[in-house]
Coordinates of C-alpha atoms in Angstrom, one line a residue:
M374 CA -4.6 -0.8 -4.4
H375 CA -5.5 1.0 -1.3
I376 CA -3.4 3.9 0.0
F377 CA -3.1 5.6 3.3
M378 CA -0.6 8.1 1.9
S379 CA 0.6 4.2 0.8
H380 CA 2.2 2.0 -0.4
K381 CA 3.6 0.5 -0.3
K382 CA 1.8 -1.5 2.0
K383 CA 0.4 0.9 2.2
V384 CA 0.4 2.1 6.1
I385 CA 1.8 5.1 7.9
F386 CA 3.6 6.6 4.9
L387 CA 6.5 8.5 6.3
L388 CA 7.6 5.8 8.8
S389 CA 6.6 2.5 7.1
L390 CA 9.1 3.0 4.3
I391 CA 11.7 1.9 6.7
T392 CA 10.0 -1.4 7.5
I393 CA 9.8 -0.7 11.2
L394 CA 6.6 -1.2 13.2
F395 CA 4.6 2.0 13.7
C396 CA 6.1 2.2 17.2
T397 CA 9.8 1.8 16.5
F398 CA 10.6 5.1 18.1
L399 CA 8.3 4.4 21.0
L400 CA 10.1 4.7 24.3
S401 CA 13.2 5.9 22.5
N402 CA 15.3 8.4 24.5
S403 CA 16.9 9.9 21.3
K404 CA 15.9 13.4 20.4
T405 CA 13.9 14.2 17.3
D406 CA 12.6 17.3 15.6
L407 CA 9.5 17.1 17.8
S408 CA 8.9 20.2 19.8
T409 CA 8.8 20.2 23.6
D410 CA 5.0 20.3 23.6
T411 CA 4.9 17.0 21.7
E412 CA 7.6 15.5 23.8
Q413 CA 5.7 16.3 26.9
F414 CA 2.5 14.9 25.5
H415 CA 4.2 11.7 24.5
A416 CA 5.9 11.4 27.9
R417 CA 2.5 11.5 29.5
L418 CA 1.2 8.9 27.1
L419 CA 4.2 6.6 27.8
E420 CA 3.3 6.7 31.5
K421 CA -0.3 5.7 30.6
I422 CA 0.9 2.9 28.4
E423 CA 3.2 1.5 31.1
Q424 CA 0.8 2.0 34.0
A425 CA -2.5 1.1 32.3
D426 CA -4.9 -0.8 34.5
S427 CA -7.0 -2.1 31.7
F428 CA -6.4 -3.3 28.2
E429 CA -8.6 -0.6 26.8
D430 CA -6.5 2.1 28.6
F431 CA -3.4 0.5 27.2
T432 CA -4.5 0.4 23.6
N433 CA -6.1 3.8 23.7
A434 CA -2.9 5.4 25.0
L435 CA -0.8 3.5 22.4
F436 CA -3.2 4.7 19.6
C437 CA -2.8 8.3 20.7
Y438 CA 0.9 8.0 20.8
E439 CA 1.2 6.5 17.3
V440 CA -1.5 8.7 15.7
T441 CA 0.5 11.8 16.8
A442 CA 3.8 10.6 15.4
D443 CA 3.6 13.3 12.8
S444 CA 1.1 15.8 11.5
I445 CA 0.3 13.9 8.4
T446 CA -0.6 10.7 10.3
T447 CA -2.8 12.8 12.7
A448 CA -4.6 14.6 9.8
Y449 CA -5.2 11.4 7.8
K450 CA -6.4 9.4 10.7
L451 CA -8.5 11.9 12.6
K452 CA -10.7 14.8 11.6
N453 CA -11.2 15.9 15.2
P454 CA -8.2 14.9 17.3
S455 CA -9.7 16.7 20.3
S456 CA -12.3 14.0 20.5
Y457 CA -9.5 11.6 21.5
D458 CA -8.1 14.1 24.0
I459 CA -5.3 15.0 21.6
P460 CA -4.3 18.6 21.9
S461 CA -3.2 20.9 19.1
L462 CA 0.5 20.0 18.5
P463 CA 3.2 21.7 16.4
A464 CA 3.4 20.8 12.7
V465 CA 5.9 18.0 12.1
L466 CA 6.3 16.4 8.6
S467 CA 7.9 13.3 9.9
S468 CA 9.6 12.0 13.0
F469 CA 12.1 10.1 10.8
S470 CA 15.6 11.3 11.5
Y471 CA 18.5 9.5 9.9
K472 CA 20.7 10.2 12.9
D473 CA 18.2 8.6 15.2
Y474 CA 17.7 5.7 12.8
E475 CA 21.5 5.1 12.7
K476 CA 21.9 5.3 16.4
S477 CA 19.0 2.9 16.9
S478 CA 20.5 0.5 14.3
Q479 CA 24.0 0.6 15.9
K480 CA 22.7 0.0 19.4
K481 CA 20.1 -2.6 18.2
S482 CA 17.7 -0.9 20.5
D483 CA 14.6 -1.8 18.5
G484 CA 14.5 -5.3 19.8
K485 CA 14.5 -4.0 23.4
I486 CA 11.6 -1.7 22.5
F487 CA 9.5 -4.6 21.1
S488 CA 10.4 -6.8 24.1
L489 CA 9.3 -4.0 26.5
L490 CA 6.0 -3.5 24.6
S491 CA 5.4 -7.3 24.5
S492 CA 6.0 -7.7 28.2
T493 CA 3.6 -4.8 29.0
L494 CA 1.0 -6.4 26.7
K495 CA 1.4 -9.7 28.5
R496 CA 0.1 -8.2 31.7
F497 CA -3.4 -8.4 30.2
Q498 CA -3.0 -12.0 29.0
S499 CA -4.9 -13.5 31.9
A500 CA -7.3 -10.6 32.3
E501 CA -11.0 -10.9 31.5
L502 CA -11.2 -9.5 28.0
S503 CA -14.2 -9.1 25.8
S504 CA -14.2 -10.9 22.5
P505 CA -13.2 -7.8 20.5
E506 CA -10.4 -7.2 23.1
Q507 CA -9.2 -10.8 22.8
L508 CA -9.0 -10.3 19.0
S509 CA -7.0 -7.1 19.4
F510 CA -4.7 -8.8 22.0
E511 CA -3.9 -11.6 19.6
L512 CA -3.2 -9.2 16.7
L513 CA -1.0 -7.0 18.8
Q514 CA 0.9 -10.0 20.2
N515 CA 1.5 -11.4 16.7
H516 CA 2.3 -8.0 15.2
L517 CA 4.9 -7.2 17.8
A518 CA 6.6 -10.6 17.5
L519 CA 6.9 -10.3 13.7
N520 CA 8.1 -6.7 13.7
Q521 CA 10.6 -7.4 16.4
K522 CA 12.3 -9.8 14.0
L523 CA 12.0 -7.3 11.1
S524 CA 13.6 -4.6 13.2
G525 CA 16.9 -6.5 13.0
Y526 CA 17.2 -5.8 9.2
A527 CA 18.3 -2.2 9.0
Y528 CA 18.8 -0.6 5.6
Y529 CA 17.2 -3.4 3.6
E530 CA 14.5 -1.1 2.2
D531 CA 15.1 1.3 -0.6
L532 CA 13.4 4.6 -0.1
L533 CA 13.7 5.9 -3.7
G534 CA 11.8 3.4 -5.9
A535 CA 10.3 4.9 -9.0
S536 CA 6.8 4.0 -8.0
T537 CA 7.1 3.2 -4.3
G538 CA 9.6 5.8 -3.1
V539 CA 9.0 8.8 -1.0
Q540 CA 9.4 11.2 -3.9
A541 CA 6.6 9.4 -5.8
N542 CA 4.1 9.1 -3.0
L543 CA 4.6 12.5 -1.4
P544 CA 2.6 14.5 -4.0
V545 CA -0.5 12.3 -3.6
T546 CA 0.0 12.3 0.2
L547 CA 0.1 16.1 0.4
G548 CA -2.4 16.5 -2.4
E549 CA -5.1 14.8 -0.2
Y550 CA -4.0 16.4 3.1
P551 CA -7.3 17.6 4.6
L552 CA -7.8 21.4 4.9
Y553 CA -10.8 21.5 7.3
T554 CA -9.9 24.8 9.1
E555 CA -7.5 27.7 8.9
D556 CA -5.3 25.9 11.5
S557 CA -5.0 22.9 9.2
V558 CA -4.0 25.2 6.3
K559 CA -1.3 26.7 8.4
T560 CA -0.1 23.3 9.4
Y561 CA 0.0 22.1 5.8
L562 CA 2.1 25.1 4.7
T563 CA 4.5 24.6 7.6
L564 CA 5.0 21.0 6.5
L565 CA 6.0 22.1 3.0
K566 CA 8.9 24.1 4.6
Q567 CA 10.2 20.8 6.1
I568 CA 10.3 18.8 2.9
P569 CA 14.0 19.8 2.1
N570 CA 15.1 18.5 5.6
Y571 CA 13.1 15.3 5.1
F572 CA 14.6 14.6 1.7
D573 CA 18.1 15.3 3.3
N574 CA 17.3 12.5 5.8
V575 CA 16.3 10.2 3.0
I576 CA 19.6 11.0 1.1
S577 CA 21.6 10.3 4.2
Y578 CA 19.8 6.9 4.6
Q579 CA 20.4 6.0 1.0
K580 CA 24.1 7.0 1.2
H581 CA 24.6 4.6 4.1
R582 CA 22.9 1.8 2.2
N583 CA 25.4 2.4 -0.6
K584 CA 28.3 2.5 1.9
I585 CA 27.4 -0.9 3.3
G586 CA 26.9 -2.4 -0.2
F587 CA 23.1 -2.3 -0.5
T588 CA 23.3 -0.5 -3.8
T589 CA 20.2 0.2 -5.9
P590 CA 20.6 -1.2 -9.5
D591 CA 21.2 1.4 -12.2
F592 CA 18.1 0.3 -14.2
L593 CA 15.9 1.2 -11.2
M594 CA 17.7 4.5 -10.5
E595 CA 17.3 5.5 -14.2
D596 CA 13.5 4.9 -13.9
T597 CA 13.4 7.0 -10.7
K598 CA 15.4 9.7 -12.3
A599 CA 13.2 9.8 -15.4
K600 CA 10.0 10.0 -13.4
M601 CA 11.4 12.6 -11.1
Y602 CA 12.5 14.6 -14.1
T603 CA 8.9 14.7 -15.4
L604 CA 7.6 15.7 -11.9
I605 CA 10.2 18.5 -11.6
E606 CA 9.4 19.9 -15.0
S607 CA 5.7 19.9 -14.0
L608 CA 6.5 21.7 -10.8
K609 CA 7.7 24.7 -12.9
E610 CA 4.3 25.1 -14.4
P611 CA 1.6 27.2 -12.6
D612 CA -1.0 24.4 -12.6
N613 CA 1.3 21.8 -11.0
C614 CA -0.1 19.1 -8.8
F615 CA 0.8 20.8 -5.5
A616 CA -0.8 24.1 -6.6
A617 CA -3.9 22.6 -8.2
T618 CA -4.8 20.3 -5.4
F619 CA -4.3 22.9 -2.8
E620 CA -6.5 25.4 -4.5
E621 CA -9.2 22.8 -5.0
R622 CA -9.1 21.9 -1.2
I623 CA -8.9 25.4 0.2
A624 CA -11.9 26.5 -1.9
S625 CA -14.1 24.5 0.5
T626 CA -12.2 25.2 3.8
D627 CA -14.6 26.6 6.4
G628 CA -14.2 30.0 8.0
L629 CA -11.9 31.5 5.5
S630 CA -12.7 34.8 3.7
A631 CA -11.9 35.1 0.0
K632 CA -9.0 37.4 0.9
K633 CA -7.4 34.8 3.2
K634 CA -7.9 32.1 0.7
A635 CA -6.1 34.2 -1.9
H636 CA -3.3 34.9 0.7
Y637 CA -2.8 31.2 1.5
T638 CA -2.9 30.3 -2.2
S639 CA -0.2 32.8 -2.9
Q640 CA 1.9 31.5 0.0
N641 CA 1.5 27.9 -1.2
R642 CA 2.8 28.8 -4.7
L643 CA 5.7 30.6 -3.1
Y644 CA 6.5 27.5 -1.0
I645 CA 6.4 25.3 -4.0
E646 CA 9.0 27.5 -5.6
K647 CA 11.1 28.0 -2.5
Y648 CA 11.0 24.6 -0.8
I649 CA 9.4 21.8 -2.8
L650 CA 11.0 22.4 -6.2
P651 CA 14.6 22.8 -4.7
A652 CA 14.1 19.7 -2.6
Y653 CA 13.2 17.6 -5.6
E654 CA 16.0 19.1 -7.6
S655 CA 18.4 18.2 -4.8
L656 CA 17.1 14.6 -4.7
Y657 CA 17.3 14.4 -8.4
S658 CA 21.0 15.6 -8.3
Y659 CA 21.7 12.9 -5.8
V660 CA 20.2 10.1 -7.9
D661 CA 22.1 11.5 -11.0
S662 CA 25.4 11.4 -9.1
L663 CA 24.8 7.8 -8.1
L664 CA 24.3 6.9 -11.8
D665 CA 27.5 8.8 -12.7
T666 CA 29.6 6.8 -10.3
S667 CA 27.8 3.4 -10.3
E668 CA 29.5 0.1 -11.2
N669 CA 26.8 -2.3 -10.0
G670 CA 26.5 -4.5 -13.0
S671 CA 23.7 -3.0 -15.0
Q672 CA 24.1 -3.0 -18.8
K673 CA 23.7 0.1 -20.8
K674 CA 22.1 0.3 -24.3
S675 CA 21.9 3.1 -26.7
A676 CA 18.7 5.1 -26.4
K677 CA 18.4 5.0 -30.1
T678 CA 17.8 1.2 -30.1
E679 CA 15.2 1.2 -27.3
Q680 CA 11.6 2.3 -27.3
T681 CA 11.2 4.5 -24.3
D682 CA 8.5 6.6 -22.6
T683 CA 8.8 10.3 -23.5
S684 CA 9.2 11.0 -19.8
Q685 CA 12.7 9.5 -20.1
N686 CA 14.0 12.2 -22.4
T687 CA 16.5 13.6 -19.9
D688 CA 20.1 14.3 -20.5
S689 CA 21.0 10.7 -20.2
S690 CA 22.7 9.3 -23.3
A691 CA 22.0 5.7 -22.5
I692 CA 19.4 3.4 -20.9
C693 CA 20.3 1.1 -18.1
R694 CA 19.0 -2.5 -18.4
P695 CA 19.3 -5.4 -16.0
D696 CA 22.2 -7.8 -16.8
Q697 CA 20.7 -11.1 -17.9
Q698 CA 22.9 -13.2 -15.5
T699 CA 23.0 -11.0 -12.4
A700 CA 20.7 -11.5 -9.4
Y701 CA 19.4 -8.1 -8.1
G702 CA 16.6 -9.2 -5.7
L703 CA 16.7 -9.3 -1.9
A704 CA 18.2 -12.8 -2.1
S705 CA 21.4 -11.2 -3.4
L706 CA 21.9 -9.4 -0.1
P707 CA 23.4 -10.9 3.1
D708 CA 20.5 -12.8 4.8
G709 CA 18.3 -11.3 2.2
A710 CA 16.2 -14.4 1.7
A711 CA 15.5 -14.5 5.5
Y712 CA 14.5 -10.9 5.5
Y713 CA 12.2 -11.5 2.5
S714 CA 10.5 -14.4 4.3
L715 CA 9.6 -12.0 7.1
L716 CA 8.6 -9.3 4.7
V717 CA 6.2 -11.8 3.0
K718 CA 4.7 -12.7 6.4
D719 CA 4.1 -9.0 7.1
S720 CA 2.8 -8.3 3.6
T721 CA 0.5 -11.3 3.3
G722 CA -0.5 -12.1 6.9
S723 CA 0.1 -15.7 6.1
D724 CA 2.1 -18.0 8.5
R725 CA 2.9 -20.5 5.8
S726 CA 6.6 -21.2 4.9
M727 CA 8.0 -19.8 1.7
E728 CA 8.0 -23.4 0.2
E729 CA 4.3 -23.7 1.0
L730 CA 3.5 -20.4 -0.6
I731 CA 5.5 -21.2 -3.7
S732 CA 3.6 -24.5 -4.0
M733 CA 0.3 -22.6 -3.6
V734 CA 1.1 -20.2 -6.4
D735 CA 2.4 -23.0 -8.7
S736 CA -0.7 -25.0 -8.1
S737 CA -3.0 -22.1 -8.7
L738 CA -1.2 -21.2 -12.0
K739 CA -1.3 -24.8 -13.2
Q740 CA -4.9 -25.3 -12.4
T741 CA -6.0 -22.0 -14.0
L742 CA -4.1 -22.7 -17.2
G743 CA -5.8 -26.0 -17.3
N744 CA -9.2 -24.4 -16.9
V745 CA -8.5 -22.1 -19.8
L746 CA -7.4 -25.0 -22.0
N747 CA -10.5 -26.9 -21.0
I748 CA -12.8 -24.0 -22.0
A749 CA -10.9 -23.5 -25.3
L750 CA -11.6 -27.1 -26.2
T751 CA -15.2 -27.3 -25.0
D752 CA -16.4 -23.8 -25.8
P753 CA -14.2 -22.5 -28.6
N754 CA -16.6 -19.7 -29.5
A755 CA -16.3 -18.2 -26.1
Y756 CA -12.5 -18.6 -26.2
Y757 CA -12.2 -16.9 -29.6
Y758 CA -14.4 -14.0 -28.4
Y759 CA -12.2 -13.7 -25.3
C760 CA -9.0 -13.5 -27.4
E761 CA -10.3 -10.8 -29.6
H762 CA -12.3 -8.6 -27.2
P763 CA -11.6 -6.7 -24.0
I764 CA -14.2 -6.9 -21.2
E765 CA -17.3 -5.0 -22.1
T766 CA -19.9 -3.3 -20.0
Y767 CA -22.8 -1.0 -20.5
Y768 CA -21.6 1.3 -17.7
Q769 CA -19.4 4.0 -19.2
T770 CA -18.5 6.3 -16.3
P771 CA -16.8 5.6 -12.9
E772 CA -19.9 7.0 -11.1
S773 CA -22.3 4.8 -13.0
I774 CA -20.1 1.7 -12.4
L775 CA -19.9 2.3 -8.7
E776 CA -23.6 3.0 -8.4
A777 CA -24.4 -0.2 -10.3
L778 CA -22.0 -2.2 -8.2
S779 CA -23.4 -0.9 -4.9
L780 CA -26.7 -2.4 -6.0
M781 CA -25.5 -5.6 -7.6
I782 CA -23.6 -6.8 -4.5
R783 CA -26.6 -6.8 -2.1
E784 CA -27.4 -10.5 -2.7
D785 CA -23.9 -11.7 -1.8
Y786 CA -22.7 -9.1 0.7
P787 CA -24.2 -7.5 3.8
V788 CA -25.8 -4.1 3.2
L789 CA -24.1 -1.1 4.7
S790 CA -26.1 0.7 7.4
T791 CA -25.6 4.1 5.7
P792 CA -24.6 4.6 2.0
P793 CA -21.2 6.3 2.0
S794 CA -20.3 9.3 -0.1
Y795 CA -17.4 9.3 -2.4
K796 CA -15.5 11.4 -4.9
I797 CA -13.8 10.2 -8.1
K798 CA -10.6 12.1 -8.8
T799 CA -8.1 11.9 -11.7
V800 CA -4.4 11.4 -11.1
P801 CA -2.5 14.4 -12.4
D802 CA -0.6 13.8 -15.7
S803 CA 2.7 14.5 -14.1
L804 CA 2.2 11.6 -11.6
A805 CA 0.4 9.1 -13.9
A806 CA 3.5 7.1 -14.8
S807 CA 4.5 6.6 -11.2
L808 CA 1.1 5.5 -9.8
S809 CA -1.3 2.6 -10.0
P810 CA -4.3 2.4 -12.4
A811 CA -6.5 3.3 -9.5
F812 CA -6.3 3.6 -5.7
Y813 CA -8.5 4.3 -2.7
M814 CA -7.5 6.8 -0.1
I815 CA -8.4 5.6 3.4
P816 CA -10.5 8.2 5.2
A817 CA -10.2 9.5 8.7
I818 CA -11.5 7.2 11.4
D819 CA -14.1 9.8 12.5
D820 CA -15.0 10.8 9.0
Y821 CA -15.1 7.4 7.3
Q822 CA -18.3 8.1 5.4
N823 CA -16.4 10.5 3.1
N824 CA -14.2 8.6 0.6
T825 CA -12.0 9.2 -2.4
I826 CA -10.9 7.0 -5.3
Y827 CA -8.3 8.1 -7.8
I828 CA -8.3 6.9 -11.3
N829 CA -5.2 7.0 -13.5
P830 CA -6.2 7.8 -17.1
L831 CA -2.8 6.4 -18.3
Y832 CA -4.1 2.9 -17.6
T833 CA -7.8 3.2 -17.5
N834 CA -10.5 5.1 -19.4
E835 CA -14.2 5.3 -19.5
E836 CA -14.4 3.0 -22.6
N837 CA -12.2 0.4 -21.0
G838 CA -14.3 -2.4 -19.5
N839 CA -11.5 -3.2 -17.1
L840 CA -12.6 -0.1 -15.2
F841 CA -15.6 -2.1 -14.0
T842 CA -13.5 -4.7 -12.2
T843 CA -11.0 -2.1 -11.1
L844 CA -13.7 -0.2 -9.4
A845 CA -15.1 -3.4 -7.8
H846 CA -11.6 -3.7 -6.3
E847 CA -11.3 -0.1 -5.2
G848 CA -15.0 0.6 -4.4
F849 CA -17.9 -1.8 -4.0
P850 CA -17.4 -4.4 -2.6
G851 CA -13.7 -3.7 -2.4
H852 CA -11.7 -1.3 -0.3
L853 CA -14.3 1.5 0.1
Y854 CA -17.0 -1.0 1.1
Q855 CA -14.7 -3.0 3.4
T856 CA -13.4 0.1 5.1
V857 CA -16.8 1.6 5.7
Y858 CA -18.2 -1.7 6.9
F859 CA -15.4 -2.3 9.4
N860 CA -15.7 1.2 10.8
D861 CA -19.4 0.8 11.2
T862 CA -18.7 -2.0 13.7
N863 CA -17.1 0.7 16.0
P864 CA -13.8 -1.1 16.4
S865 CA -11.2 -0.2 19.0
P866 CA -9.0 2.7 17.6
I867 CA -5.9 0.5 17.8
R868 CA -7.3 -1.7 15.0
N869 CA -7.1 1.2 12.6
I870 CA -3.3 1.6 12.9
L871 CA -2.5 -2.1 12.6
D872 CA -1.7 -2.8 8.9
Y873 CA -2.7 -6.0 7.2
P874 CA -2.1 -5.7 3.4
G875 CA -2.8 -9.5 2.9
Y876 CA -6.4 -9.2 4.3
V877 CA -7.1 -5.8 2.7
E878 CA -5.6 -6.4 -0.7
G879 CA -6.6 -10.1 -0.6
W880 CA -10.3 -9.1 0.1
A881 CA -10.2 -6.5 -2.7
T882 CA -8.7 -9.1 -5.1
Y883 CA -11.2 -11.8 -4.0
V884 CA -14.2 -9.5 -4.7
E885 CA -12.7 -8.3 -7.9
M886 CA -12.6 -12.0 -9.1
H887 CA -16.2 -12.4 -8.2
S888 CA -17.3 -9.2 -9.9
F889 CA -16.8 -10.7 -13.3
S890 CA -20.1 -12.4 -12.9
Y891 CA -21.9 -9.0 -12.7
L892 CA -20.9 -8.1 -16.2
D893 CA -23.3 -8.5 -19.2
Y894 CA -21.7 -10.8 -21.7
P895 CA -23.0 -11.0 -25.3
L896 CA -22.6 -14.8 -25.5
E897 CA -21.4 -17.8 -23.5
G898 CA -21.6 -15.7 -20.4
D899 CA -20.4 -18.3 -17.9
S900 CA -17.4 -19.4 -20.0
L901 CA -16.4 -15.7 -20.7
C902 CA -16.7 -14.9 -17.0
R903 CA -14.3 -17.7 -16.1
L904 CA -11.9 -16.8 -18.9
Y905 CA -11.6 -13.1 -18.0
Q906 CA -11.3 -14.1 -14.3
A907 CA -8.6 -16.7 -15.3
D908 CA -6.7 -13.9 -17.1
T909 CA -6.4 -11.9 -13.9
I910 CA -5.4 -14.9 -11.8
I911 CA -2.7 -15.9 -14.3
N912 CA -1.2 -12.4 -14.3
L913 CA -1.1 -12.3 -10.5
A914 CA 0.2 -15.8 -10.2
L915 CA 3.0 -15.2 -12.8
C916 CA 4.1 -12.0 -11.1
S917 CA 3.8 -13.5 -7.6
R918 CA 5.9 -16.5 -8.5
I919 CA 8.5 -14.3 -10.1
D920 CA 8.5 -12.1 -7.0
M921 CA 9.4 -15.1 -4.9
G922 CA 11.8 -16.5 -7.4
V923 CA 13.7 -13.2 -7.6
N924 CA 13.7 -12.2 -4.0
Y925 CA 13.8 -15.6 -2.3
E926 CA 15.5 -18.0 -4.8
G927 CA 17.8 -15.5 -6.4
W928 CA 16.5 -15.6 -10.0
T929 CA 18.1 -13.5 -12.7
L930 CA 16.4 -11.9 -15.6
A931 CA 17.4 -14.9 -17.7
D932 CA 15.7 -17.2 -15.2
T933 CA 12.6 -15.0 -15.3
R934 CA 12.5 -15.2 -19.1
K935 CA 12.8 -19.0 -18.9
F936 CA 9.9 -19.1 -16.5
F937 CA 7.7 -17.2 -18.9
E938 CA 8.6 -19.5 -21.7
D939 CA 8.4 -22.7 -19.7
N940 CA 4.8 -21.8 -18.9
G941 CA 3.9 -21.1 -22.6
F942 CA 4.1 -17.3 -22.5
N943 CA 6.1 -14.8 -24.5
S944 CA 8.9 -13.3 -22.4
Y945 CA 8.3 -9.8 -23.8
Y946 CA 7.2 -8.5 -20.4
A947 CA 9.8 -10.4 -18.3
E948 CA 12.0 -7.4 -17.9
D949 CA 9.2 -5.1 -16.7
V950 CA 8.0 -7.7 -14.1
Y951 CA 11.6 -8.4 -13.0
S952 CA 12.3 -4.7 -12.5
Y953 CA 9.1 -4.2 -10.5
V954 CA 9.6 -7.1 -8.1
V955 CA 13.2 -5.9 -7.4
E956 CA 11.8 -2.5 -6.6
A957 CA 8.8 -3.6 -4.6
P958 CA 9.4 -7.0 -3.1
A959 CA 6.4 -8.9 -1.8
N960 CA 3.9 -6.3 -3.1
Y961 CA 2.3 -8.7 -5.5
L962 CA 2.0 -11.3 -2.8
S963 CA -0.2 -9.1 -0.6
Y964 CA -2.8 -9.3 -3.4
F965 CA -2.4 -12.9 -4.6
I966 CA -1.5 -14.7 -1.4
G967 CA -4.2 -12.7 0.4
Y968 CA -6.7 -13.8 -2.2
L969 CA -5.6 -17.5 -2.1
E970 CA -5.8 -17.5 1.7
I971 CA -9.3 -16.1 1.7
E972 CA -10.4 -18.7 -0.9
D973 CA -8.8 -21.4 1.3
L974 CA -10.5 -20.0 4.4
K975 CA -13.8 -20.1 2.5
Q976 CA -13.4 -23.8 1.7
C977 CA -12.7 -24.5 5.3
Y978 CA -15.7 -22.6 6.4
K979 CA -17.9 -24.4 3.9
Q980 CA -16.7 -27.8 5.2
Q981 CA -17.5 -26.6 8.7
E982 CA -21.0 -25.3 7.9
M983 CA -21.9 -28.0 5.4
E984 CA -25.5 -27.6 4.2
N985 CA -25.9 -24.5 6.4
Y986 CA -23.2 -22.6 4.4
S987 CA -24.2 -19.1 3.3
E988 CA -22.0 -17.0 1.0
K989 CA -23.4 -13.8 2.5
E990 CA -22.8 -15.0 6.0
F991 CA -19.2 -16.0 5.3
H992 CA -18.6 -12.5 3.9
K993 CA -20.3 -11.0 7.0
K994 CA -18.1 -12.9 9.4
L995 CA -15.0 -12.1 7.6
L996 CA -15.9 -8.4 7.5
D997 CA -16.9 -8.4 11.1
I998 CA -13.5 -9.7 12.2
G999 CA -11.8 -7.1 10.1
P1000 CA -8.2 -6.7 9.0
S1001 CA -6.1 -9.4 10.6
D1002 CA -3.4 -11.9 10.0
F1003 CA -4.7 -15.2 8.7
T1004 CA -3.7 -17.2 11.8
T1005 CA -5.9 -15.0 13.9
L1006 CA -8.7 -15.1 11.2
R1007 CA -8.8 -18.9 11.3
K1008 CA -8.9 -18.9 15.1
F1009 CA -11.8 -16.5 15.3
L1010 CA -13.7 -17.7 12.2
L1011 CA -13.5 -21.4 12.4
V1012 CA -14.7 -23.7 15.2
N1013 CA -11.7 -26.0 14.9
P1014 CA -9.0 -24.1 13.0

């Protein structure tokens, strides 16, 4: 999983959670919390966008507008904004205002905004563009067209998912906020004061969802409540995640005396107590009130009869469970299946129909299960070993694994011009239950050689061989490698704010699958490699197919259990998977459909190159094009797509 403060799809965190293109509020006349200075700066940029004489001027102005949407976006994307002629702007946590969102939804003004941007973009259609500009033009055109359609589905996204919601992502987002100078420290502390107002906007948004019938199932809200309870309790401790990460970062801030560092550290602790903790408690109270008044069909079971995580030991006397016969996915909402189809296109970058994607996943699952059966029959020793042993590796620490991988991949992947630096960090205990086993934090565009990977000890440890393939996904040749490689090509800045989870997660999943061959197996190496690889593919295929079944076809939990059993699996995990795909629709697909599309693209490229095919050259061309939708990838990679 790669994160830019994201998740979800990872993306501009504070805006993307509303499934609107990064420029939804572009050209909007509605007032926000932005100061006059920012408004004036944006007004000048709008003039540049509308009056741009060249495609480069157009994309550069658009980039500057979007990267200054809020202070978090600016800080994460740019270490030195002045290098892009961006002045020092007032601290703003988020430009998301519920009132503006509601006005925009009522007036359906988003479609007009996208139309205006598209018409401005078309001015350059017949211009003489360089090859990189042609690629950027195609991507922008496709991106605007898709997101114009998505903008018609207001309130379809839930902002309070237990793992994907704002309350779960904000601690990591702020915990990695760069503190380069004293000004950035001041900006950060100002942002903390704005968290209560931001959460109030989220609550207003959620209230309207409930009002129009887009209620969140109780079983999801219980999970959110339980994880928030754990976080709130941790915020009362002196070494909480907001305090510890701030003190770690400010220790290396340039130009600060020990006295000033102590002052800002004290101020940060005060703001945690005065703003962050009350904001989370207010949000918790809102979620609790929803559960008290909810009648949305979830079943309740006695806590005594269920095995629960200790983080769920709140004041709740019962545990909510999905009703076996009730559909909770997006398909249960008005036009929900149509919205989900667009969400899948956005998450995967694939232009295939839902029926084609379902067929792809079904075929992959069937073929992989057949491969496992074949190995079990022809190489039983390897199969028995696979059943009884986890993946094994001689490399015991994250650092040693990444170092080994950076050397192992050189035969199959192009070598980076300069070895990047990276830090391995551990997810705080209070956030472990809400976050992925590992994730990569995307660095600033102008500081991309410095990288961070988080490891979640709840799911991984140094003795677990799965950490090897996990770090292949997050590090080399996965997210870290792909991000550094692409930035080494000196792409147009606009490319760094266009989000393509299907390419990015698909690439990381693709290289993860191929990393199994780098492991040292004690016996029957080839068979074991294929078995461990098949295990990962089967898990992703099952979850992806359930995602589409639940959110496109309207599956219930009973349908999901039947699907597990029909494919020869115990339905023990059916409820966990069902709950997750209801909370985070299409998320699994960015990984698995992205992976399948890259494998399909590889086969097409092989047929094109025939005897001249080179694995390393294929990887190089894919990396040179960079994050894109798969329609554009085919056009620029294949001679006759």
